[in-house]
Coordinates of C-alpha atoms in Angstrom, one line a residue:
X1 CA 4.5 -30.0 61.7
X2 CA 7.3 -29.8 64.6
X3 CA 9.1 -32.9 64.4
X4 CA 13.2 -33.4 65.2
X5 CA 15.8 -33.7 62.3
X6 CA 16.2 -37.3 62.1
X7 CA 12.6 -37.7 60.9
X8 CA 13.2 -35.9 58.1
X9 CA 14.9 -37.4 54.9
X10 CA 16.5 -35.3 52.8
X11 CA 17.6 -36.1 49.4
X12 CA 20.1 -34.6 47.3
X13 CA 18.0 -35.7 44.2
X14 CA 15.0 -36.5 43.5
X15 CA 14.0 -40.5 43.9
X16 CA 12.5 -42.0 41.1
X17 CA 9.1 -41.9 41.5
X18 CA 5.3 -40.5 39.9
X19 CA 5.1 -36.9 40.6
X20 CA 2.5 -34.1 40.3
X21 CA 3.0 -30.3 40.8
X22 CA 1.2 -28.0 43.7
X23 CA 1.0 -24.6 44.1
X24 CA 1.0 -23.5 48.1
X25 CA -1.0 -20.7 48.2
X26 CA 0.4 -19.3 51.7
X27 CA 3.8 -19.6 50.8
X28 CA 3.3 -18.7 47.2
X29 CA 5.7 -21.4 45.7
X30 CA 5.2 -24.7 43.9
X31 CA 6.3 -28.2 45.4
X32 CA 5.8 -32.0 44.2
X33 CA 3.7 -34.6 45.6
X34 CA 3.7 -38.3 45.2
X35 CA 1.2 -39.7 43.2
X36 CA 0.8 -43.5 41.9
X37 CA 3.5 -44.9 39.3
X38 CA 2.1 -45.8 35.7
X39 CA 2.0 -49.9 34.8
X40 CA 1.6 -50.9 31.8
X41 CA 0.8 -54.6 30.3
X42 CA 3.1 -57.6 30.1
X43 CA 2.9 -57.4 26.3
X44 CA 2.8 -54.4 24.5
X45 CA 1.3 -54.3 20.7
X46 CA 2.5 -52.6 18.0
X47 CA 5.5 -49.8 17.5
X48 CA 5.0 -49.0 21.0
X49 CA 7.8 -50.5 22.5
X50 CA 10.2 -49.4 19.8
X51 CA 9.1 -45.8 19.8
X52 CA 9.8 -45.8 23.6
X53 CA 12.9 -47.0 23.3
X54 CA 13.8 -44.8 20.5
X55 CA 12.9 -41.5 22.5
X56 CA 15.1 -43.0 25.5
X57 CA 18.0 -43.5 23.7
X58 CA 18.0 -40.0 21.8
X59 CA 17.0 -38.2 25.4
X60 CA 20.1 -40.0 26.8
X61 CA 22.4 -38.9 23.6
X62 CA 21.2 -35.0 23.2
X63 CA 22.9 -32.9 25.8
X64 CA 19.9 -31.2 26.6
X65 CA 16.1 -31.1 26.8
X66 CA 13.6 -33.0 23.8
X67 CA 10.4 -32.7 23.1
X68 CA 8.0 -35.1 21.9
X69 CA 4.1 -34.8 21.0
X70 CA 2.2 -37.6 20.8
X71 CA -1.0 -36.1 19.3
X72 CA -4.2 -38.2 18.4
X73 CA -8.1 -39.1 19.3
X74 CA -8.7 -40.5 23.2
X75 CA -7.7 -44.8 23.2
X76 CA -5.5 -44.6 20.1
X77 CA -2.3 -44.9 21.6
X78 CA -0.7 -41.9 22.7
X79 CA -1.0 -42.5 26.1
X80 CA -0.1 -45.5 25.7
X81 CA 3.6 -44.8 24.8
X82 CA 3.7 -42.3 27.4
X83 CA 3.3 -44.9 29.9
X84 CA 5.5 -47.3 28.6
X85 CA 7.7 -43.9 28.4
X86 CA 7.5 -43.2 32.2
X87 CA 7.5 -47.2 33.0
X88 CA 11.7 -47.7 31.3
X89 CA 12.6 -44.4 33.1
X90 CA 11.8 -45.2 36.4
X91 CA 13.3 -48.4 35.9
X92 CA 16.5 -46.5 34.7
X93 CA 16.4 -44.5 38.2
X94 CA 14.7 -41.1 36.2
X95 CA 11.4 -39.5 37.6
X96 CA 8.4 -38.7 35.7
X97 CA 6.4 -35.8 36.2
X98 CA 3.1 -35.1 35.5
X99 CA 1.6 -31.7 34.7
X100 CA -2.4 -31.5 34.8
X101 CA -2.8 -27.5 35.8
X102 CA -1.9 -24.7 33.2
X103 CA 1.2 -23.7 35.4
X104 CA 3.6 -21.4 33.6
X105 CA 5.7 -18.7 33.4
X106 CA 9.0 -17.6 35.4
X107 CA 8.1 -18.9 38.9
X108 CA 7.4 -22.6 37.5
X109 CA 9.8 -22.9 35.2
X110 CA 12.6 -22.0 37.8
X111 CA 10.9 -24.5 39.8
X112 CA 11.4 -27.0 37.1
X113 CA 14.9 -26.2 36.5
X114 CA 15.6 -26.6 40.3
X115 CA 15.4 -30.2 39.4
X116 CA 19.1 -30.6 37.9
X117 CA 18.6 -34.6 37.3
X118 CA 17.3 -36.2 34.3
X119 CA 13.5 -36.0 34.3
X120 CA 10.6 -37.0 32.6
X121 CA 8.0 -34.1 32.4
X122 CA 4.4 -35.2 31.1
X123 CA 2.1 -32.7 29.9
X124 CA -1.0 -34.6 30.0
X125 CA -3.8 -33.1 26.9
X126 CA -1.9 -30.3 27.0
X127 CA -4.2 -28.2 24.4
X128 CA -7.3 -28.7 26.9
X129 CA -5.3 -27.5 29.7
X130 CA -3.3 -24.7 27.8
X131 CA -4.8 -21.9 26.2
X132 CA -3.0 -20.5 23.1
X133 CA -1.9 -17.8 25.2
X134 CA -0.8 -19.8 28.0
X135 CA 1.3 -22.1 24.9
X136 CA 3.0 -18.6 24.6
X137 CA 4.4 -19.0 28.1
X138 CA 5.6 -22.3 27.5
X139 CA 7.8 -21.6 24.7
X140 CA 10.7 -20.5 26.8
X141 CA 10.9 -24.0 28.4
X142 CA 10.7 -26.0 25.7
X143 CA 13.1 -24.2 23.9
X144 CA 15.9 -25.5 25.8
X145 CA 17.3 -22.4 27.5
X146 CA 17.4 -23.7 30.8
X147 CA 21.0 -25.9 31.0
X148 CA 19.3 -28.7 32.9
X149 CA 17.9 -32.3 30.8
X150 CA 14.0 -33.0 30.6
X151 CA 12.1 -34.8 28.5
X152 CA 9.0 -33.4 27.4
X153 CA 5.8 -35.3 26.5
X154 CA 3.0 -33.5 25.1
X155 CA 0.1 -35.5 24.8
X156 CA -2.8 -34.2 22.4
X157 CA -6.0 -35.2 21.6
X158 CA -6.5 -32.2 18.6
X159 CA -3.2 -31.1 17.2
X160 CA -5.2 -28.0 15.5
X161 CA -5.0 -26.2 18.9
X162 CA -1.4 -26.2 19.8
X163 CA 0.4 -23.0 18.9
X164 CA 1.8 -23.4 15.7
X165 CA 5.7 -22.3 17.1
X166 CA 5.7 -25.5 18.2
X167 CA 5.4 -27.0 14.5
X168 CA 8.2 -27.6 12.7
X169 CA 10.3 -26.5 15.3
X170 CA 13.0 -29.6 16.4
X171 CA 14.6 -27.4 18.7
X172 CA 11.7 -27.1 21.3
X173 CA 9.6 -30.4 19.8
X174 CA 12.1 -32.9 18.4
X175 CA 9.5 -35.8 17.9
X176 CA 6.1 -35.4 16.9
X177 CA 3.8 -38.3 16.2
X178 CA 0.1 -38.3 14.8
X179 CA -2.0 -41.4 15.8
X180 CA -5.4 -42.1 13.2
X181 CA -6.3 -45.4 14.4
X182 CA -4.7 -49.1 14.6
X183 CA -3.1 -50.4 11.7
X184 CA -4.5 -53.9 10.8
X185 CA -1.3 -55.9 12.1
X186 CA -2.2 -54.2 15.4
X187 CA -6.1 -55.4 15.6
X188 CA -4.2 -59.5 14.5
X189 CA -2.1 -59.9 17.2
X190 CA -4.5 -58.5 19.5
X191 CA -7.4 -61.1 18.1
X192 CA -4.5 -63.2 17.5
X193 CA -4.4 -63.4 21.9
X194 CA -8.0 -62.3 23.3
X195 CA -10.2 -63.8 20.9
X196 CA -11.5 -66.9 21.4
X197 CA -12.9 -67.4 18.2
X198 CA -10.3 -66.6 15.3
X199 CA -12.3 -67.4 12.6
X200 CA -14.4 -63.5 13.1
X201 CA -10.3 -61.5 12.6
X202 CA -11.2 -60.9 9.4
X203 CA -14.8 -59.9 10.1
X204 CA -13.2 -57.5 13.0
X205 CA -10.6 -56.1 10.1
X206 CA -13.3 -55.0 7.3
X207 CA -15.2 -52.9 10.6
X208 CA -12.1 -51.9 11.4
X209 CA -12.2 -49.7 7.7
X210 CA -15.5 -48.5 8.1
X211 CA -14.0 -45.7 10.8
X212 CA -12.0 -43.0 10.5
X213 CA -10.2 -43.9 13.6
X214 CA -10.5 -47.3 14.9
X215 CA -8.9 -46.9 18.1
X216 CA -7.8 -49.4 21.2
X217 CA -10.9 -48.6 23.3
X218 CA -13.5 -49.8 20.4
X219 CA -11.2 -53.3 19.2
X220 CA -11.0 -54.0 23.2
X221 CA -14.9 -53.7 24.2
X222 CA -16.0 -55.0 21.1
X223 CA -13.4 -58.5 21.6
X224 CA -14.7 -58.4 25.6
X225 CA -18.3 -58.3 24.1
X226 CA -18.0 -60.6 21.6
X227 CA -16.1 -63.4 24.0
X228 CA -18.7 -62.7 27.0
X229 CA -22.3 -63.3 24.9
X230 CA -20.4 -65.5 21.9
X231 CA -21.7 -63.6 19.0
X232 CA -20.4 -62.2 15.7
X233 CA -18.8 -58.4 15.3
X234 CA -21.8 -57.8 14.0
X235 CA -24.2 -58.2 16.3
X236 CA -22.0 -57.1 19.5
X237 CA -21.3 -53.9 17.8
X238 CA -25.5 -53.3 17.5
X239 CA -25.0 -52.2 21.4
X240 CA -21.7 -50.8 22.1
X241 CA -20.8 -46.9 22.1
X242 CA -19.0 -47.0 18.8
X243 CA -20.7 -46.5 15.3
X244 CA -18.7 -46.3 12.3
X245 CA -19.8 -42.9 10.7
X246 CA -19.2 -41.9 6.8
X247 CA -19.2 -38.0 7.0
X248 CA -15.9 -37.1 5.4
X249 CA -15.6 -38.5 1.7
X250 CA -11.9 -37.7 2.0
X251 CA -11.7 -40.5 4.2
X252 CA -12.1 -42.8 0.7
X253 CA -10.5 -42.5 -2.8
X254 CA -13.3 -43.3 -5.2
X255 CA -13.0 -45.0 -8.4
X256 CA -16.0 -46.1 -10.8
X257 CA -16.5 -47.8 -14.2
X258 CA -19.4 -47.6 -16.4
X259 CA -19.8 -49.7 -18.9
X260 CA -16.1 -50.4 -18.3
X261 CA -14.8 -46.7 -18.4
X262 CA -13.1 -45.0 -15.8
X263 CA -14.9 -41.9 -15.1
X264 CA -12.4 -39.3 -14.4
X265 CA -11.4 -37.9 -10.9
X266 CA -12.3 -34.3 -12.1
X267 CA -15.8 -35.2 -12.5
X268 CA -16.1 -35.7 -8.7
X269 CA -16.8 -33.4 -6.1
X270 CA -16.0 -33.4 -2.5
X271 CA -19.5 -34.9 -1.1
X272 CA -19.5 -37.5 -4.2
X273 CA -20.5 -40.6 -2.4
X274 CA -22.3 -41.4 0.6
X275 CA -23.7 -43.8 2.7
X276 CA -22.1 -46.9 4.7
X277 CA -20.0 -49.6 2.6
X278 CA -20.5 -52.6 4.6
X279 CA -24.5 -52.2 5.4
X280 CA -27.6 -50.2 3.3
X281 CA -26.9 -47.9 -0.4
X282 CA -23.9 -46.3 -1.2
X283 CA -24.9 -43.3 -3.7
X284 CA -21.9 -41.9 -5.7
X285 CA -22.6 -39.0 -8.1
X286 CA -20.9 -37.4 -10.4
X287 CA -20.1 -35.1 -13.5
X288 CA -21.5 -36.3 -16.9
X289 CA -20.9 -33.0 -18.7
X290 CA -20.3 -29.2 -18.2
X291 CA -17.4 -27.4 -16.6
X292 CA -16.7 -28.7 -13.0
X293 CA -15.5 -25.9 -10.6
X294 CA -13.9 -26.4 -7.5
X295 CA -17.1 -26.0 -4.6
X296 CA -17.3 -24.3 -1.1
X297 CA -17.1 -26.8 1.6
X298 CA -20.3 -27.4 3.5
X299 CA -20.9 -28.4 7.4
X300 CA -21.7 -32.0 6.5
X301 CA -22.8 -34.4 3.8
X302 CA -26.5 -36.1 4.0
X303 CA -25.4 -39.6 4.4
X304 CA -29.1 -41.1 3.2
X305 CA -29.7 -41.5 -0.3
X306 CA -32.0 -39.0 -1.6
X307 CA -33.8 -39.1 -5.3
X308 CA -31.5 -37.4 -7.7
X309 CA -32.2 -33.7 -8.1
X310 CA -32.0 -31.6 -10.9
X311 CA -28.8 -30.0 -11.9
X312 CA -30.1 -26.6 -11.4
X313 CA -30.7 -27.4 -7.9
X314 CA -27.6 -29.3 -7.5
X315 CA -25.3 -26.3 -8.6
X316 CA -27.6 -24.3 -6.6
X317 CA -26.9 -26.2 -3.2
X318 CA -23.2 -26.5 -4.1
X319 CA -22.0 -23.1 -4.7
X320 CA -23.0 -19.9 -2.7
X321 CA -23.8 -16.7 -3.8
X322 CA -20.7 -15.7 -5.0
X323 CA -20.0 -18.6 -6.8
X324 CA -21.6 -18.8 -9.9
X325 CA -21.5 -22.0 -12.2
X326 CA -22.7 -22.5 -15.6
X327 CA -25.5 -25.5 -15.1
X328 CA -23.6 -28.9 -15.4
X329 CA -25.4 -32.6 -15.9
X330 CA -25.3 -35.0 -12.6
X331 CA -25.8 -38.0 -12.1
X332 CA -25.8 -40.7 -9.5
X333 CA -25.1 -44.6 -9.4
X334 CA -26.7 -46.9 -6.5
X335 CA -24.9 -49.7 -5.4
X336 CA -26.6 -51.9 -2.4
X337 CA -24.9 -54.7 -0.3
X338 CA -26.0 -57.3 -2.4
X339 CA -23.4 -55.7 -4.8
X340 CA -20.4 -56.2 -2.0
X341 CA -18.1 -58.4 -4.4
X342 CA -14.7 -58.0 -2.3
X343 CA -14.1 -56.5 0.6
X344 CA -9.9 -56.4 1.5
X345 CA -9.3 -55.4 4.9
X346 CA -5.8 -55.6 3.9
X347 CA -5.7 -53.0 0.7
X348 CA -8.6 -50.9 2.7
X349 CA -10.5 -51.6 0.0
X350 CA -14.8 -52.6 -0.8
X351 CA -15.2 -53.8 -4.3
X352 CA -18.9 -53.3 -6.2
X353 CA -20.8 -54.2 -8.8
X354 CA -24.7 -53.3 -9.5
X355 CA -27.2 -54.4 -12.0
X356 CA -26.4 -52.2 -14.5
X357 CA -22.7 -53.2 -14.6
X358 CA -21.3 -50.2 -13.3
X359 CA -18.1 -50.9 -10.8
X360 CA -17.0 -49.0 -7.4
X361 CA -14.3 -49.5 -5.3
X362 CA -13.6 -47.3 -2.4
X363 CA -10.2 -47.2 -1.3
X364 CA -9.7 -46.4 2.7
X365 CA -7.3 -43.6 2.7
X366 CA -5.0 -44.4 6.0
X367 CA -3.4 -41.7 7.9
X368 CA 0.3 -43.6 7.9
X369 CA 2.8 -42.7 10.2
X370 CA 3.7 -40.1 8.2
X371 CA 2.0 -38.3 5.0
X372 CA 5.0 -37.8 3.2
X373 CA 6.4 -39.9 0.9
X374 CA 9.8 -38.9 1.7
X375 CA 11.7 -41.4 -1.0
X376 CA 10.4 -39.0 -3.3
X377 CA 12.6 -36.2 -2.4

């Protein structure tokens, strides 16, 4: 609109502040509009803080752009960090950005590099809003080409779909960071403050194990549920939208002994257990005699227990057409909740014993901070 020069404030650099990018269709170029700044808690669990300040300091000491991925499921605490992320910068006078349309390409990224200051650029589920090809485009950014100093967040929620030239690659993504649930000091400090009866932590901790990824979301509604109506994790979890769900036997290291000997780790397959560890049957079968050949992966495991079958029609339902095996002996053991000796929310670890004698323990196979053992090296 018209108005005279003293309405209009000009600044040399850009105020800190919560920004998005627009595209102006009749002018053809991009521009940045205000949007509202993140906040974040008084208290903060876990690593978060520490990560954030880590990536601060080591954006302030590089000389030039760093990328970070923060890749994980929805409410485990990715987003988290890039809040907390944004939150420090603003307070250190550094605007955040936030990216939530594919733009790309030579057009954008001068428009980015316009902005000379330090700057926070947050590229919020970036696989969802990037196509592999569009990833392609991106490359040149990240890369670092462009003299001016961003920090790049890449937020995730399936790491599989970003372009794998951004793996392994510090120069364009100097961080990454995988999140696969909370770890159990997380889920006692929170308990530790928002419960109001301490005595169910534990209780909380052992349904904690039974998923794959217990994130923020589930330990949040399930203490807010549990406060509100007084009752045990048990029966608030009978209604919330969260069920624990055993379809990956990867998820647990199994171990068995009948009549106190270990039955080896070759004579197990990748379905050999099922079932749910805290409530019903878990069935575990395994390799009494034969050769044991490595099978094709199937869609998904039956999680009920079904009457053993013969080991003709076992070999025939594990290998395909192409895969022929000699006929092998199966077997299964049974163990029911009555057999639930220890459970150690701790070690990640539920402890069995049936009728016949036979033990199991299933060990919960975290996804730590890293899968690499690097001490090794």
């Amino acid at each position: 609109m018209v108005a005279p020069a003293e309405a209009i404030d000009m600044r040399k650099t850009l105020p800190e502040g919560t920004y998005t990018v627009k595209f102006d269709e009749m002018s053809g170029s991009f521009y940045l509009e205000v949007i509202e700044d993140f906040t974040v808690a008084t208290k903060i669990y876990g690593d978060t803080t520490k990560h954030a300040n880590r990536i601060l300091e080591t954006f302030a000491d590089r000389p030039n752009s760093t990328g970070v991925m923060l890749s994980g499921e929805k409410g485990s605490g990715k987003t988290l960090l890039a809040k907390v992320i944004s939150v420090r910068a603003r307070k250190a006078g550094i605007p955040t950005i936030v990216i939530n349309n594919a733009w790309c390409g030579e057009v954008f990224n001068g428009f980015i590099q316009m902005i000379e200051q330090p700057t926070v650029i947050i590229f919020d589920e970036f696989e969802k809003v990037y196509d592999r090809n569009e990833q392609e485009k991106m490359l040149t950014l990240l890369d670092g080409v462009y003299p001016s100093k961003k920090l790049f967040i890449l937020t995730c929620n399936d790491k599989y779909r970003v372009n794998t030239q951004m793996t392994n690659r510090p120069g364009r993504i100097f961080y990454r960071m995988d999140y696969a649930g909370l770890e159990n000091s997380f889920i006692m400090e929170y308990c530790a403050d928002n419960l109001e009866n301490k005595g169910h932590t534990d209780s909380i901790c052992r349904i904690a194990m039974a998923f794959s990824e217990f994130n923020f979301d589930i330990l949040k509604a399930l203490i807010e549920e549990m406060n509100r109506y007084k009752e045990t994790p048990q029966q608030a979890m009978e209604m919330l939208n969260a069920k624990p769900e055993f379809s990956e036997g990867a998820d647990y290291m199994v171990q068995i002994k009948v009549n106190d000997v270990k039955i080896d780790k070759d004579k197990f397959d990748d379905y050999c257990w099922s079932g749910n560890p805290l409530a019903g049957t878990v069935r575990v079968g395994y390799y009494t005699s034969g050769p044991v050949r490595k099978k094709r992966s199937r869609p998904g495991r039956d999680t009920s227990p079904e009457a053993p079958v013969s080991a003709k029609e076992l070999m025939d339902n594990l290998f395909g057409d192409d895969d022929v095996a000699e006929e092998s002996a199966y077997t299964y053991q049974d163990f029911t909740s009555a057999d639930l000796k220890v459970v150690d929310s701790a070690g990640g670890k539920f402890k069995f014993v049936n009728g016949a004698g036979s033990k199991l323990t299933l060990t919960r196979i975290r996804a730590p901070k890293s899968n690499v053992d690097y001490s090794a090296f």
